[in-house]
Amino acid sequence: MGVVFEFIVRSEPRPQPRPRASVIAGKIRIYTPATASLYKAAVQAAAKESVPFSSCPINSPVQISGEFVLRRPKRMKKHEVDVPHCNKPDTDNLIKSTLDALVDAGVLRDDCIVWSVCMTKRYANEEEASHARIVIMVEEPEDLDKIQESEVEQ
């Protein structure tokens, strides 16, 4: 078994926005809207606090799991708990913004080292704030050596 890092991001999870293009003074400008910047900054801060600097950047294969807890709509009844969130934002875009933040924080070398992702998305329960719970499971270096040796032999 490898090393596990778990942390809570105390911010409303936000999806990775699509790049946009605009024309200013006859020149095309491509940019990414900053709608996820507060969430990404919160992910970076929480990750840096939870993952020791000596472990960064993680270069071994990792699994990411956890949950996105999104704002509870006023129409929901108090007795409804752990209700799946089946509307926008899409789970894959929430994952993209989270992985980008982990790479930007220097916690992961690159998001290509993530070989498994299991994230759920639900509404916050009564009296619960929006947040994300992230678990990073890092493969043991010994296991990685065995995998790399078998790849070389093939």
PDB file of C-alpha atoms in Angstrom:
ATOM      1  CA  MET A   1       0.000   0.000   0.000  1.00  0.00           C
ATOM      2  CA  GLY A   2       1.150   3.515  -0.727  1.00  0.00           C
ATOM      3  CA  VAL A   3       0.883   6.899   0.950  1.00  0.00           C
ATOM      4  CA  VAL A   4      -2.480   8.639   1.392  1.00  0.00           C
ATOM      5  CA  PHE A   5      -3.063  12.396   1.679  1.00  0.00           C
ATOM      6  CA  GLU A   6      -6.551  13.661   2.501  1.00  0.00           C
ATOM      7  CA  PHE A   7      -7.773  17.239   2.816  1.00  0.00           C
ATOM      8  CA  ILE A   8     -10.889  19.402   2.774  1.00  0.00           C
ATOM      9  CA  VAL A   9     -11.188  22.395   0.440  1.00  0.00           C
ATOM     10  CA  ARG A  10     -13.433  24.915   2.195  1.00  0.00           C
ATOM     11  CA  SER A  11     -14.713  26.643  -0.916  1.00  0.00           C
ATOM     12  CA  GLU A  12     -17.585  26.239  -3.382  1.00  0.00           C
ATOM     13  CA  PRO A  13     -16.333  23.728  -6.006  1.00  0.00           C
ATOM     14  CA  ARG A  14     -16.147  25.408  -9.407  1.00  0.00           C
ATOM     15  CA  PRO A  15     -15.722  23.807 -12.851  1.00  0.00           C
ATOM     16  CA  GLN A  16     -12.825  24.479 -15.183  1.00  0.00           C
ATOM     17  CA  PRO A  17     -14.138  27.102 -17.639  1.00  0.00           C
ATOM     18  CA  ARG A  18     -13.756  26.711 -21.396  1.00  0.00           C
ATOM     19  CA  PRO A  19     -11.220  28.954 -23.147  1.00  0.00           C
ATOM     20  CA  ARG A  20     -12.804  31.991 -24.819  1.00  0.00           C
ATOM     21  CA  ALA A  21     -11.747  34.166 -27.728  1.00  0.00           C
ATOM     22  CA  SER A  22     -12.317  37.843 -28.328  1.00  0.00           C
ATOM     23  CA  VAL A  23     -11.192  40.424 -30.852  1.00  0.00           C
ATOM     24  CA  ILE A  24      -9.566  43.556 -29.454  1.00  0.00           C
ATOM     25  CA  ALA A  25      -8.197  46.197 -31.852  1.00  0.00           C
ATOM     26  CA  GLY A  26      -8.289  43.681 -34.691  1.00  0.00           C
ATOM     27  CA  LYS A  27      -6.264  41.054 -32.814  1.00  0.00           C
ATOM     28  CA  ILE A  28      -7.620  37.741 -31.605  1.00  0.00           C
ATOM     29  CA  ARG A  29      -7.136  37.182 -27.878  1.00  0.00           C
ATOM     30  CA  ILE A  30      -7.655  33.741 -26.338  1.00  0.00           C
ATOM     31  CA  TYR A  31      -8.162  33.587 -22.580  1.00  0.00           C
ATOM     32  CA  THR A  32      -9.625  31.427 -19.863  1.00  0.00           C
ATOM     33  CA  PRO A  33     -12.234  33.127 -17.659  1.00  0.00           C
ATOM     34  CA  ALA A  34     -11.242  33.389 -14.000  1.00  0.00           C
ATOM     35  CA  THR A  35     -14.502  31.920 -12.672  1.00  0.00           C
ATOM     36  CA  ALA A  36     -12.692  29.026 -10.949  1.00  0.00           C
ATOM     37  CA  SER A  37      -9.746  31.027  -9.592  1.00  0.00           C
ATOM     38  CA  LEU A  38     -10.995  31.270  -5.980  1.00  0.00           C
ATOM     39  CA  TYR A  39     -11.721  27.550  -5.842  1.00  0.00           C
ATOM     40  CA  LYS A  40      -8.367  26.674  -7.408  1.00  0.00           C
ATOM     41  CA  ALA A  41      -6.544  28.919  -4.910  1.00  0.00           C
ATOM     42  CA  ALA A  42      -8.369  27.159  -2.039  1.00  0.00           C
ATOM     43  CA  VAL A  43      -7.383  23.732  -3.452  1.00  0.00           C
ATOM     44  CA  GLN A  44      -3.754  24.854  -3.709  1.00  0.00           C
ATOM     45  CA  ALA A  45      -3.702  26.154  -0.129  1.00  0.00           C
ATOM     46  CA  ALA A  46      -5.352  23.034   1.330  1.00  0.00           C
ATOM     47  CA  ALA A  47      -3.089  20.697  -0.655  1.00  0.00           C
ATOM     48  CA  LYS A  48       0.106  22.522   0.320  1.00  0.00           C
ATOM     49  CA  GLU A  49      -0.943  22.350   3.963  1.00  0.00           C
ATOM     50  CA  SER A  50      -1.689  18.606   3.822  1.00  0.00           C
ATOM     51  CA  VAL A  51       1.036  17.237   1.540  1.00  0.00           C
ATOM     52  CA  PRO A  52       4.576  17.544   2.964  1.00  0.00           C
ATOM     53  CA  PHE A  53       6.933  19.630   0.856  1.00  0.00           C
ATOM     54  CA  SER A  54       9.413  16.732   0.769  1.00  0.00           C
ATOM     55  CA  SER A  55       6.813  14.704  -1.162  1.00  0.00           C
ATOM     56  CA  CYS A  56       6.293  17.365  -3.847  1.00  0.00           C
ATOM     57  CA  PRO A  57       5.947  17.150  -6.695  1.00  0.00           C
ATOM     58  CA  ILE A  58       4.469  13.684  -6.614  1.00  0.00           C
ATOM     59  CA  ASN A  59       5.834  11.734  -9.557  1.00  0.00           C
ATOM     60  CA  SER A  60       4.451   8.245  -8.836  1.00  0.00           C
ATOM     61  CA  PRO A  61       1.111   6.978 -10.180  1.00  0.00           C
ATOM     62  CA  VAL A  62      -1.790   8.303  -8.090  1.00  0.00           C
ATOM     63  CA  GLN A  63      -5.467   7.642  -7.536  1.00  0.00           C
ATOM     64  CA  ILE A  64      -7.761  10.564  -6.736  1.00  0.00           C
ATOM     65  CA  SER A  65     -11.028  10.102  -4.875  1.00  0.00           C
ATOM     66  CA  GLY A  66     -13.430  12.135  -2.794  1.00  0.00           C
ATOM     67  CA  GLU A  67     -16.548  14.211  -3.185  1.00  0.00           C
ATOM     68  CA  PHE A  68     -17.773  17.604  -4.303  1.00  0.00           C
ATOM     69  CA  VAL A  69     -20.434  19.028  -1.995  1.00  0.00           C
ATOM     70  CA  LEU A  70     -22.386  21.777  -3.747  1.00  0.00           C
ATOM     71  CA  ARG A  71     -24.716  24.465  -2.452  1.00  0.00           C
ATOM     72  CA  ARG A  72     -28.090  23.190  -1.291  1.00  0.00           C
ATOM     73  CA  PRO A  73     -31.040  24.734  -3.159  1.00  0.00           C
ATOM     74  CA  LYS A  74     -33.733  26.389  -1.041  1.00  0.00           C
ATOM     75  CA  ARG A  75     -36.400  24.102  -2.581  1.00  0.00           C
ATOM     76  CA  MET A  76     -34.950  21.015  -0.843  1.00  0.00           C
ATOM     77  CA  LYS A  77     -36.620  19.782   2.300  1.00  0.00           C
ATOM     78  CA  LYS A  78     -34.653  19.528   5.541  1.00  0.00           C
ATOM     79  CA  HIS A  79     -35.056  15.753   5.819  1.00  0.00           C
ATOM     80  CA  GLU A  80     -33.417  15.172   2.400  1.00  0.00           C
ATOM     81  CA  VAL A  81     -29.783  14.191   3.022  1.00  0.00           C
ATOM     82  CA  ASP A  82     -26.914  13.082   0.776  1.00  0.00           C
ATOM     83  CA  VAL A  83     -28.924  13.884  -2.367  1.00  0.00           C
ATOM     84  CA  PRO A  84     -26.910  13.282  -5.570  1.00  0.00           C
ATOM     85  CA  HIS A  85     -26.243  16.426  -7.602  1.00  0.00           C
ATOM     86  CA  CYS A  86     -27.280  15.566 -11.180  1.00  0.00           C
ATOM     87  CA  ASN A  87     -27.176  19.037 -12.746  1.00  0.00           C
ATOM     88  CA  LYS A  88     -24.434  21.342 -13.965  1.00  0.00           C
ATOM     89  CA  PRO A  89     -21.593  21.759 -13.254  1.00  0.00           C
ATOM     90  CA  ASP A  90     -20.427  18.511 -14.806  1.00  0.00           C
ATOM     91  CA  THR A  91     -18.315  16.287 -12.583  1.00  0.00           C
ATOM     92  CA  ASP A  92     -15.552  16.013 -15.180  1.00  0.00           C
ATOM     93  CA  ASN A  93     -15.115  19.801 -15.277  1.00  0.00           C
ATOM     94  CA  LEU A  94     -14.940  19.929 -11.464  1.00  0.00           C
ATOM     95  CA  ILE A  95     -12.247  17.245 -11.615  1.00  0.00           C
ATOM     96  CA  LYS A  96     -10.315  19.222 -14.265  1.00  0.00           C
ATOM     97  CA  SER A  97     -10.205  22.371 -12.137  1.00  0.00           C
ATOM     98  CA  THR A  98      -9.108  20.347  -9.098  1.00  0.00           C
ATOM     99  CA  LEU A  99      -6.321  18.522 -10.962  1.00  0.00           C
ATOM    100  CA  ASP A 100      -5.129  21.772 -12.584  1.00  0.00           C
ATOM    101  CA  ALA A 101      -4.923  23.360  -9.125  1.00  0.00           C
ATOM    102  CA  LEU A 102      -2.911  20.400  -7.761  1.00  0.00           C
ATOM    103  CA  VAL A 103      -0.450  20.702 -10.665  1.00  0.00           C
ATOM    104  CA  ASP A 104      -0.229  24.508 -10.312  1.00  0.00           C
ATOM    105  CA  ALA A 105       0.435  24.083  -6.566  1.00  0.00           C
ATOM    106  CA  GLY A 106       3.379  21.806  -7.354  1.00  0.00           C
ATOM    107  CA  VAL A 107       1.766  18.854  -5.570  1.00  0.00           C
ATOM    108  CA  LEU A 108       1.489  16.722  -8.736  1.00  0.00           C
ATOM    109  CA  ARG A 109       4.157  16.750 -11.458  1.00  0.00           C
ATOM    110  CA  ASP A 110       1.456  16.480 -14.108  1.00  0.00           C
ATOM    111  CA  ASP A 111      -2.126  15.296 -14.223  1.00  0.00           C
ATOM    112  CA  CYS A 112      -1.100  12.457 -16.555  1.00  0.00           C
ATOM    113  CA  ILE A 113       0.184  10.523 -13.492  1.00  0.00           C
ATOM    114  CA  VAL A 114      -3.415  10.142 -12.288  1.00  0.00           C
ATOM    115  CA  TRP A 115      -4.482   6.656 -13.339  1.00  0.00           C
ATOM    116  CA  SER A 116      -7.776   6.429 -11.451  1.00  0.00           C
ATOM    117  CA  VAL A 117     -10.416   8.985 -10.434  1.00  0.00           C
ATOM    118  CA  CYS A 118     -13.515   8.310  -8.335  1.00  0.00           C
ATOM    119  CA  MET A 119     -15.347  11.504  -7.360  1.00  0.00           C
ATOM    120  CA  THR A 120     -18.966  11.943  -6.352  1.00  0.00           C
ATOM    121  CA  LYS A 121     -21.092  15.078  -6.450  1.00  0.00           C
ATOM    122  CA  ARG A 122     -23.921  15.811  -4.048  1.00  0.00           C
ATOM    123  CA  TYR A 123     -25.920  18.639  -2.499  1.00  0.00           C
ATOM    124  CA  ALA A 124     -24.844  19.890   0.910  1.00  0.00           C
ATOM    125  CA  ASN A 125     -26.917  18.633   3.811  1.00  0.00           C
ATOM    126  CA  GLU A 126     -28.747  21.058   6.100  1.00  0.00           C
ATOM    127  CA  GLU A 127     -26.226  23.253   8.002  1.00  0.00           C
ATOM    128  CA  GLU A 128     -23.334  21.965   5.851  1.00  0.00           C
ATOM    129  CA  ALA A 129     -21.208  24.358   3.802  1.00  0.00           C
ATOM    130  CA  SER A 130     -20.076  23.712   0.226  1.00  0.00           C
ATOM    131  CA  HIS A 131     -16.688  22.056   0.043  1.00  0.00           C
ATOM    132  CA  ALA A 132     -14.610  19.385  -1.643  1.00  0.00           C
ATOM    133  CA  ARG A 133     -12.976  16.401   0.056  1.00  0.00           C
ATOM    134  CA  ILE A 134      -9.924  15.193  -1.846  1.00  0.00           C
ATOM    135  CA  VAL A 135      -7.965  11.984  -1.243  1.00  0.00           C
ATOM    136  CA  ILE A 136      -4.673  11.393  -3.065  1.00  0.00           C
ATOM    137  CA  MET A 137      -3.373   7.803  -2.930  1.00  0.00           C
ATOM    138  CA  VAL A 138       0.245   7.518  -4.076  1.00  0.00           C
ATOM    139  CA  GLU A 139       1.647   4.173  -5.210  1.00  0.00           C
ATOM    140  CA  GLU A 140       4.628   2.911  -3.228  1.00  0.00           C
ATOM    141  CA  PRO A 141       7.990   3.473  -4.913  1.00  0.00           C
ATOM    142  CA  GLU A 142       8.810  -0.268  -4.476  1.00  0.00           C
ATOM    143  CA  ASP A 143       5.666  -1.178  -6.422  1.00  0.00           C
ATOM    144  CA  LEU A 144       6.580   1.380  -9.061  1.00  0.00           C
ATOM    145  CA  ASP A 145      10.059  -0.155  -9.469  1.00  0.00           C
ATOM    146  CA  LYS A 146       8.485  -3.589 -10.088  1.00  0.00           C
ATOM    147  CA  ILE A 147       6.088  -2.130 -12.664  1.00  0.00           C
ATOM    148  CA  GLN A 148       8.877  -0.304 -14.495  1.00  0.00           C
ATOM    149  CA  GLU A 149      11.099  -3.431 -14.487  1.00  0.00           C
ATOM    150  CA  SER A 150       8.317  -5.540 -16.016  1.00  0.00           C
ATOM    151  CA  GLU A 151       7.737  -2.890 -18.690  1.00  0.00           C
ATOM    152  CA  VAL A 152      11.433  -2.932 -19.634  1.00  0.00           C
ATOM    153  CA  GLU A 153      11.442  -6.740 -19.901  1.00  0.00           C
ATOM    154  CA  GLN A 154       8.524  -6.670 -22.350  1.00  0.00           C
TER     155      GLN A 154
END
